[in-house]
């Protein structure tokens, strides 16, 4: 096993992603010269072999232990992101430390550092997801049954938080539609509702007296949004498994909507005829709508939405960039909302 525990990884081995990419290109050339990699012998683990072609792979990510043994095989078969939009963006990837230490996951606390620093007790094995409502195949599925048949792929997406910061993240997962199809929704399934785990023993934010959320965290999509090819279920990032703070073992990623739609650590998917209640809409409906499409023309009542801070900010650059309609995915998704007044349905 080449996978190391975090304590075994020296900081000198943790290379910045851009340096890493260069080294990977070099290794690719060398491997080609050596005709199929005999240069490396057979000792590399599956993640390392496969990671050679991925767009994003961080050495720190490779130190994560697999949630269960069967995950290793799944991650050996990830297809790399293609070279063009919308499944890949040429923008600089947000480095792994920022993606995994600057998080919103209120079940672990309200500070950006809480999800990474207070999630060490969180468990993803065993894990099951309840599928209910307007489907032919409801039931409680364990993770292996749920993920086993899925072909994993890499997608590099922009993530735009409603708080006006953004990242570029190399996810690993599969299109949500591929999962939905397997449950055979009927014609009454007009909306899909998602719920996050609530476990006070391992999620210290849940019983906090500062908690503002009425748990479980809930989100929802219209069925045409949920079955759009860009809607994604992530089970990994940067070439490896999803850390707790990013929504392990499986979370939604809806790249054209504000980040709060991308619900983490899902335990229930319910198909229904009516629009579900959603966490942020319930908390403050004049500030957070059900649709929550990224829209530089519709401002939050307390701040503007036409600019964003692309993380990480540095001492030398505050990294302000313009926010794009539908977060840059308008060509793919604008037609879902034709005829709707987006200032009303924010
Ligand atoms: N269950 C749950 N899911 C959640 C949240 C949360 O607090 N709880 N925060 C959301 C918000 S506001 C954002 S911006 C994204 C952040 O995802 P990331 O930490 O992986 O970048 O997760 C979303 N999903
Ligand atoms: Mo967010």
CSV table of C-alpha atoms and ligand atoms in Angstrom, one decimal:
chain,number,residue,atom,x,y,z
A,1,UNK,CA,0.0,0.0,0.0
A,2,UNK,CA,1.4,3.4,-1.0
A,3,UNK,CA,-1.4,5.3,0.8
A,4,UNK,CA,0.1,7.1,3.7
A,5,UNK,CA,-1.5,8.3,6.9
A,6,UNK,CA,-1.5,12.1,7.1
A,7,UNK,CA,1.2,12.1,9.8
A,8,UNK,CA,3.6,10.2,7.5
A,9,UNK,CA,3.4,12.8,4.8
A,10,UNK,CA,6.3,15.3,5.1
A,11,UNK,CA,5.5,18.9,4.1
A,12,UNK,CA,8.3,18.6,1.5
A,13,UNK,CA,6.2,16.0,-0.3
A,14,UNK,CA,3.2,18.3,-0.5
A,15,UNK,CA,3.8,20.1,-3.8
A,16,UNK,CA,1.7,23.0,-5.0
A,17,UNK,CA,-0.8,21.8,-7.6
A,18,UNK,CA,0.9,23.7,-10.5
A,19,UNK,CA,4.3,22.2,-9.8
A,20,UNK,CA,2.6,18.9,-9.4
A,21,UNK,CA,1.0,19.2,-12.9
A,22,UNK,CA,4.3,19.9,-14.5
A,23,UNK,CA,5.8,16.9,-12.8
A,24,UNK,CA,2.9,14.8,-14.0
A,25,UNK,CA,3.4,15.9,-17.6
A,26,UNK,CA,7.0,14.9,-17.3
A,27,UNK,CA,6.0,11.5,-15.9
A,28,UNK,CA,3.6,11.0,-18.7
A,29,UNK,CA,6.3,11.6,-21.3
A,30,UNK,CA,8.7,9.4,-19.4
A,31,UNK,CA,6.1,6.7,-19.1
A,32,UNK,CA,5.3,6.9,-22.8
A,33,UNK,CA,9.0,6.4,-23.5
A,34,UNK,CA,9.2,3.4,-21.2
A,35,UNK,CA,6.4,1.8,-23.2
A,36,UNK,CA,3.5,1.3,-20.8
A,37,UNK,CA,5.1,2.1,-17.5
A,38,UNK,CA,7.5,-0.7,-16.9
A,39,UNK,CA,9.7,2.0,-15.5
A,40,UNK,CA,7.5,2.1,-12.4
A,41,UNK,CA,7.2,-1.6,-11.9
A,42,UNK,CA,3.9,-3.0,-10.5
A,43,UNK,CA,4.1,-1.4,-7.1
A,44,UNK,CA,2.0,1.7,-7.6
A,45,UNK,CA,-1.5,1.5,-6.1
A,46,UNK,CA,-4.6,2.0,-8.2
A,47,UNK,CA,-5.1,5.6,-7.2
A,48,UNK,CA,-1.6,6.6,-8.2
A,49,UNK,CA,-1.7,4.9,-11.6
A,50,UNK,CA,-5.1,6.3,-12.5
A,51,UNK,CA,-4.3,9.7,-11.1
A,52,UNK,CA,-1.7,10.2,-13.8
A,53,UNK,CA,-4.4,11.3,-16.3
A,54,UNK,CA,-6.7,13.2,-13.9
A,55,UNK,CA,-6.8,17.0,-14.1
A,56,UNK,CA,-6.6,17.4,-10.4
A,57,UNK,CA,-4.8,15.2,-7.9
A,58,UNK,CA,-3.2,16.4,-4.7
A,59,UNK,CA,-0.7,14.4,-2.7
A,60,UNK,CA,-2.5,15.2,0.5
A,61,UNK,CA,-5.7,13.7,-0.9
A,62,UNK,CA,-3.9,10.5,-1.6
A,63,UNK,CA,-3.2,10.1,2.1
A,64,UNK,CA,-6.9,9.6,2.9
A,65,UNK,CA,-7.9,6.1,3.9
A,66,UNK,CA,-10.7,4.5,1.8
A,67,UNK,CA,-14.1,4.7,3.5
A,68,UNK,CA,-14.4,0.9,2.8
A,69,UNK,CA,-12.1,-1.5,0.8
A,70,UNK,CA,-14.4,-1.6,-2.2
A,71,UNK,CA,-13.9,2.2,-2.8
A,72,UNK,CA,-10.3,1.6,-3.9
A,73,UNK,CA,-11.4,-0.4,-6.9
A,74,UNK,CA,-14.0,2.2,-7.8
A,75,UNK,CA,-11.4,4.9,-7.7
A,76,UNK,CA,-9.1,2.9,-9.9
A,77,UNK,CA,-11.5,3.4,-12.7
A,78,UNK,CA,-12.2,7.2,-12.8
A,79,UNK,CA,-12.4,8.7,-16.2
A,80,UNK,CA,-10.4,12.0,-16.3
A,81,UNK,CA,-12.3,15.2,-17.1
A,82,UNK,CA,-12.3,16.0,-20.9
A,83,UNK,CA,-10.4,19.1,-22.0
A,84,UNK,CA,-13.3,21.4,-22.6
A,85,UNK,CA,-16.2,23.2,-21.0
A,86,UNK,CA,-18.6,22.5,-19.4
A,87,UNK,CA,-17.0,19.5,-17.7
A,88,UNK,CA,-13.7,21.2,-17.4
A,89,UNK,CA,-12.5,24.8,-17.0
A,90,UNK,CA,-9.0,26.0,-17.8
A,91,UNK,CA,-9.2,28.3,-14.7
A,92,UNK,CA,-6.6,27.6,-12.0
A,93,UNK,CA,-7.7,25.0,-9.6
A,94,UNK,CA,-8.3,26.1,-6.0
A,95,UNK,CA,-5.5,24.4,-4.0
A,96,UNK,CA,-6.5,21.3,-1.9
A,97,UNK,CA,-5.8,23.0,1.4
A,98,UNK,CA,-8.4,25.8,0.6
A,99,UNK,CA,-11.0,23.4,-0.8
A,100,UNK,CA,-10.8,21.3,2.4
A,101,UNK,CA,-10.3,23.9,5.1
A,102,UNK,CA,-12.6,26.7,4.1
A,103,UNK,CA,-16.0,25.1,4.2
A,104,UNK,CA,-19.6,25.7,5.0
A,105,UNK,CA,-21.1,22.7,6.8
A,106,UNK,CA,-23.1,24.0,9.7
A,107,UNK,CA,-23.6,20.5,11.2
A,108,UNK,CA,-20.0,20.8,12.3
A,109,UNK,CA,-20.2,24.5,13.3
A,110,UNK,CA,-20.5,27.9,11.7
A,111,UNK,CA,-16.9,28.9,11.2
A,112,UNK,CA,-15.2,28.1,8.0
A,113,UNK,CA,-12.6,26.0,9.8
A,114,UNK,CA,-15.1,24.1,11.9
A,115,UNK,CA,-16.0,21.4,9.3
A,116,UNK,CA,-12.3,20.3,8.9
A,117,UNK,CA,-11.3,20.7,12.5
A,118,UNK,CA,-14.4,19.2,14.2
A,119,UNK,CA,-15.3,16.3,12.0
A,120,UNK,CA,-12.7,13.7,13.2
A,121,UNK,CA,-15.5,11.5,14.8
A,122,UNK,CA,-17.6,11.5,11.6
A,123,UNK,CA,-18.2,8.0,10.2
A,124,UNK,CA,-19.3,7.0,6.6
A,125,UNK,CA,-19.2,3.2,7.0
A,126,UNK,CA,-21.9,1.9,7.3
A,127,UNK,CA,-24.0,4.4,5.4
A,128,UNK,CA,-27.4,4.1,3.7
A,129,UNK,CA,-29.6,6.3,1.7
A,130,UNK,CA,-33.4,6.1,1.8
A,131,UNK,CA,-35.1,6.5,-1.6
A,132,UNK,CA,-38.8,7.4,-1.2
A,133,UNK,CA,-41.8,8.9,-2.9
A,134,UNK,CA,-42.9,8.8,-6.5
A,135,UNK,CA,-40.6,6.0,-7.7
A,136,UNK,CA,-41.1,2.4,-8.7
A,137,UNK,CA,-38.1,1.3,-6.6
A,138,UNK,CA,-38.2,2.9,-3.2
A,139,UNK,CA,-36.1,1.4,-0.4
A,140,UNK,CA,-33.1,1.9,1.8
A,141,UNK,CA,-29.9,1.3,-0.1
A,142,UNK,CA,-26.5,0.8,1.4
A,143,UNK,CA,-23.7,2.7,-0.2
A,144,UNK,CA,-22.2,-0.2,-2.0
A,145,UNK,CA,-25.5,-1.0,-3.7
A,146,UNK,CA,-26.0,2.6,-4.5
A,147,UNK,CA,-22.5,3.4,-5.8
A,148,UNK,CA,-21.3,0.0,-7.0
A,149,UNK,CA,-22.9,0.3,-10.5
A,150,UNK,CA,-21.9,3.9,-11.1
A,151,UNK,CA,-19.0,4.7,-13.5
A,152,UNK,CA,-16.9,7.4,-11.8
A,153,UNK,CA,-15.7,10.4,-13.7
A,154,UNK,CA,-13.8,13.6,-12.9
A,155,UNK,CA,-15.4,17.1,-13.5
A,156,UNK,CA,-13.7,20.4,-12.8
A,157,UNK,CA,-16.5,22.8,-11.9
A,158,UNK,CA,-16.7,26.4,-10.5
A,159,UNK,CA,-18.4,26.6,-7.1
A,160,UNK,CA,-19.9,30.0,-6.3
A,161,UNK,CA,-21.1,30.5,-2.8
A,162,UNK,CA,-24.0,33.0,-2.1
A,163,UNK,CA,-21.5,34.8,0.2
A,164,UNK,CA,-19.6,36.0,-2.9
A,165,UNK,CA,-16.5,33.7,-2.8
A,166,UNK,CA,-15.8,31.0,-5.3
A,167,UNK,CA,-13.5,28.1,-6.0
A,168,UNK,CA,-12.6,25.7,-8.9
A,169,UNK,CA,-12.8,22.1,-7.7
A,170,UNK,CA,-11.9,18.8,-9.4
A,171,UNK,CA,-14.7,16.6,-8.3
A,172,UNK,CA,-15.0,12.8,-8.8
A,173,UNK,CA,-18.5,11.3,-9.0
A,174,UNK,CA,-21.3,10.7,-11.5
A,175,UNK,CA,-24.2,12.5,-13.1
A,176,UNK,CA,-27.2,12.6,-10.7
A,177,UNK,CA,-29.5,11.5,-13.6
A,178,UNK,CA,-27.6,8.2,-13.8
A,179,UNK,CA,-28.6,7.5,-10.2
A,180,UNK,CA,-32.2,8.8,-10.5
A,181,UNK,CA,-32.9,6.6,-13.5
A,182,UNK,CA,-32.3,3.5,-11.5
A,183,UNK,CA,-35.2,4.2,-9.1
A,184,UNK,CA,-37.7,4.7,-12.1
A,185,UNK,CA,-39.5,8.0,-11.1
A,186,UNK,CA,-43.1,8.2,-12.2
A,187,UNK,CA,-44.9,11.1,-13.8
A,188,UNK,CA,-45.8,12.6,-10.4
A,189,UNK,CA,-42.2,13.1,-9.6
A,190,UNK,CA,-41.9,16.8,-10.3
A,191,UNK,CA,-39.3,17.6,-7.6
A,192,UNK,CA,-36.5,15.9,-5.9
A,193,UNK,CA,-35.8,16.5,-2.2
A,194,UNK,CA,-32.5,15.7,-0.4
A,195,UNK,CA,-31.7,15.5,3.3
A,196,UNK,CA,-28.4,15.4,5.2
A,197,UNK,CA,-27.5,13.1,8.1
A,198,UNK,CA,-28.2,14.5,11.6
A,199,UNK,CA,-25.9,12.8,14.1
A,200,UNK,CA,-25.3,14.8,17.3
A,201,UNK,CA,-22.6,12.4,18.4
A,202,UNK,CA,-20.3,13.1,15.5
A,203,UNK,CA,-21.6,16.5,14.3
A,204,UNK,CA,-20.9,19.0,17.0
A,205,UNK,CA,-22.8,21.8,15.3
A,206,UNK,CA,-26.1,20.1,15.5
A,207,UNK,CA,-26.7,20.6,19.2
A,208,UNK,CA,-24.9,23.9,19.5
A,209,UNK,CA,-27.0,26.6,21.1
A,210,UNK,CA,-25.8,28.8,18.2
A,211,UNK,CA,-27.3,26.5,15.6
A,212,UNK,CA,-29.8,28.4,13.4
A,213,UNK,CA,-30.8,25.5,11.2
A,214,UNK,CA,-33.9,23.3,11.8
A,215,UNK,CA,-32.2,20.0,11.1
A,216,UNK,CA,-31.9,18.0,8.9
A,217,UNK,CA,-30.4,20.3,6.3
A,218,UNK,CA,-32.7,20.0,3.3
A,219,UNK,CA,-32.4,20.9,-0.4
A,220,UNK,CA,-34.4,20.4,-3.5
A,221,UNK,CA,-34.4,20.6,-7.3
A,222,UNK,CA,-37.0,20.5,-10.0
A,223,UNK,CA,-36.9,17.2,-11.8
A,224,UNK,CA,-35.6,18.8,-15.0
A,225,UNK,CA,-32.8,20.4,-13.0
A,226,UNK,CA,-32.0,17.2,-11.2
A,227,UNK,CA,-31.8,15.2,-14.5
A,228,UNK,CA,-29.8,17.9,-16.3
A,229,UNK,CA,-26.4,16.4,-17.3
A,230,UNK,CA,-24.5,19.0,-15.3
A,231,UNK,CA,-26.1,18.1,-12.0
A,232,UNK,CA,-23.6,15.8,-10.2
A,233,UNK,CA,-23.2,13.6,-7.2
A,234,UNK,CA,-19.6,13.9,-5.9
A,235,UNK,CA,-18.0,11.1,-4.0
A,236,UNK,CA,-14.4,12.4,-4.2
A,237,UNK,CA,-12.2,15.3,-5.1
A,238,UNK,CA,-8.6,15.9,-6.2
A,239,UNK,CA,-8.2,12.3,-7.2
A,240,UNK,CA,-9.3,10.7,-3.9
A,241,UNK,CA,-12.1,10.2,-1.5
A,242,UNK,CA,-14.3,13.0,-0.2
A,243,UNK,CA,-13.2,14.4,3.2
A,244,UNK,CA,-16.0,14.7,5.8
A,245,UNK,CA,-15.9,18.5,5.6
A,246,UNK,CA,-16.8,18.3,1.9
A,247,UNK,CA,-19.8,16.1,2.4
A,248,UNK,CA,-18.6,12.5,2.6
A,249,UNK,CA,-19.6,10.0,1.5
A,250,UNK,CA,-21.8,11.6,-1.2
A,251,UNK,CA,-23.0,15.1,-1.9
A,252,UNK,CA,-24.8,17.0,-4.5
A,253,UNK,CA,-22.9,19.5,-6.8
A,254,UNK,CA,-25.1,21.9,-8.9
A,255,UNK,CA,-22.5,24.2,-10.5
A,256,UNK,CA,-24.9,26.8,-11.9
A,257,UNK,CA,-26.5,27.5,-8.5
A,258,UNK,CA,-25.3,29.0,-5.3
A,259,UNK,CA,-23.3,26.6,-3.2
A,260,UNK,CA,-26.0,26.1,-0.5
A,261,UNK,CA,-28.0,24.0,-3.1
A,262,UNK,CA,-25.1,21.5,-3.1
A,263,UNK,CA,-26.2,19.6,-0.1
A,264,UNK,CA,-23.7,17.3,1.7
A,265,UNK,CA,-23.7,13.9,3.3
A,266,UNK,CA,-27.0,12.8,1.8
A,267,UNK,CA,-29.1,10.2,3.6
A,268,UNK,CA,-32.5,10.6,1.9
A,269,UNK,CA,-33.7,11.3,-1.6
A,270,UNK,CA,-37.4,11.8,-1.9
A,271,UNK,CA,-39.3,12.2,-5.2
A,272,UNK,CA,-42.5,14.4,-4.9
A,273,UNK,CA,-45.2,16.3,-6.7
A,274,UNK,CA,-44.9,19.6,-4.9
A,275,UNK,CA,-41.9,21.9,-4.3
A,276,UNK,CA,-40.1,20.9,-1.1
A,277,UNK,CA,-39.1,23.2,1.7
A,278,UNK,CA,-35.4,24.0,1.7
A,279,UNK,CA,-33.2,25.0,4.5
A,280,UNK,CA,-32.0,28.5,3.5
A,281,UNK,CA,-35.3,29.5,2.0
A,282,UNK,CA,-37.0,28.5,5.2
A,283,UNK,CA,-34.5,30.5,7.3
A,284,UNK,CA,-34.7,33.8,5.2
A,285,UNK,CA,-36.9,33.6,2.2
A,286,UNK,CA,-36.4,37.2,1.0
A,287,UNK,CA,-32.6,36.5,0.8
A,288,UNK,CA,-32.4,32.9,-0.4
A,289,UNK,CA,-34.8,31.5,-3.0
A,290,UNK,CA,-35.6,28.0,-4.0
A,291,UNK,CA,-34.0,28.3,-7.4
A,292,UNK,CA,-30.8,30.1,-6.2
A,293,UNK,CA,-29.3,30.3,-9.7
A,294,UNK,CA,-26.1,32.3,-9.8
A,295,UNK,CA,-27.2,35.7,-11.1
A,296,UNK,CA,-25.0,38.8,-11.2
A,297,UNK,CA,-28.1,40.9,-11.9
A,298,UNK,CA,-30.1,40.0,-8.8
A,299,UNK,CA,-28.4,41.1,-5.7
A,300,UNK,CA,-28.6,39.7,-2.2
A,301,UNK,CA,-30.5,42.3,0.0
A,302,UNK,CA,-27.3,42.8,2.0
A,303,UNK,CA,-24.5,42.6,-0.6
A,304,UNK,CA,-23.9,42.7,-4.4
A,305,UNK,CA,-23.7,39.5,-6.5
A,306,UNK,CA,-21.9,40.8,-9.6
A,307,UNK,CA,-18.4,40.2,-8.2
A,308,UNK,CA,-16.8,37.3,-6.3
A,309,UNK,CA,-13.5,36.5,-4.5
A,310,UNK,CA,-11.8,33.6,-6.3
A,311,UNK,CA,-10.1,31.7,-3.5
A,312,UNK,CA,-7.4,31.6,-2.4
A,313,UNK,CA,-6.8,35.3,-1.9
A,314,UNK,CA,-3.2,36.3,-1.3
A,315,UNK,CA,-1.4,39.2,0.3
A,316,UNK,CA,-0.7,40.4,-3.2
A,317,UNK,CA,-4.0,39.8,-5.0
A,318,UNK,CA,-7.5,40.0,-3.7
A,319,UNK,CA,-8.7,38.0,-6.7
A,320,UNK,CA,-11.9,39.8,-7.5
A,321,UNK,CA,-13.5,38.6,-10.6
A,322,UNK,CA,-16.9,39.2,-12.3
A,323,UNK,CA,-19.7,36.8,-11.5
A,324,UNK,CA,-21.2,35.2,-14.6
A,325,UNK,CA,-24.8,34.4,-15.3
A,326,UNK,CA,-25.6,30.9,-14.2
A,327,UNK,CA,-21.9,30.8,-12.9
A,328,UNK,CA,-20.7,30.5,-16.5
A,329,UNK,CA,-23.0,27.6,-17.4
A,330,UNK,CA,-25.7,29.7,-19.2
A,331,UNK,CA,-25.2,27.9,-22.6
A,332,UNK,CA,-26.1,24.6,-20.9
A,333,UNK,CA,-28.9,25.6,-18.4
A,334,UNK,CA,-30.5,28.9,-19.4
A,335,UNK,CA,-33.2,27.1,-21.4
A,336,UNK,CA,-34.4,25.4,-18.2
A,337,UNK,CA,-35.7,28.8,-17.1
A,338,UNK,CA,-37.0,30.3,-20.3
A,339,UNK,CA,-40.1,32.4,-19.6
A,340,UNK,CA,-39.4,32.8,-15.9
A,341,UNK,CA,-38.7,36.1,-14.3
A,342,UNK,CA,-35.4,35.4,-12.6
A,343,UNK,CA,-35.8,38.4,-10.3
A,344,UNK,CA,-39.0,36.9,-8.9
A,345,UNK,CA,-37.8,33.3,-9.0
A,346,UNK,CA,-34.3,34.0,-7.4
B,1,LIG,N1,-25.6,19.6,4.9
B,1,LIG,C1,-25.1,20.8,4.5
B,1,LIG,N2,-24.8,20.9,3.2
B,1,LIG,C2,-24.2,22.1,2.8
B,1,LIG,C3,-24.0,23.2,3.7
B,1,LIG,C4,-24.3,22.9,5.1
B,1,LIG,O1,-24.1,23.8,5.9
B,1,LIG,N3,-24.8,21.7,5.4
B,1,LIG,N4,-23.4,24.4,3.2
B,1,LIG,C5,-23.6,24.7,1.8
B,1,LIG,C6,-22.9,25.8,1.3
B,1,LIG,S1,-23.4,27.3,1.8
B,1,LIG,C7,-21.8,25.7,0.5
B,1,LIG,S2,-21.1,27.1,-0.2
B,1,LIG,C8,-21.3,24.4,0.1
B,1,LIG,C9,-19.8,24.4,0.3
B,1,LIG,O2,-19.2,23.2,-0.2
B,1,LIG,P1,-17.6,22.9,0.1
B,1,LIG,O3,-17.4,23.1,1.6
B,1,LIG,O4,-17.4,21.5,-0.4
B,1,LIG,O5,-16.9,23.9,-0.7
B,1,LIG,O6,-21.9,23.3,0.8
B,1,LIG,C10,-23.3,23.5,0.9
B,1,LIG,N5,-23.9,22.2,1.4
B,2,LIG,MO1,-22.5,28.9,0.4
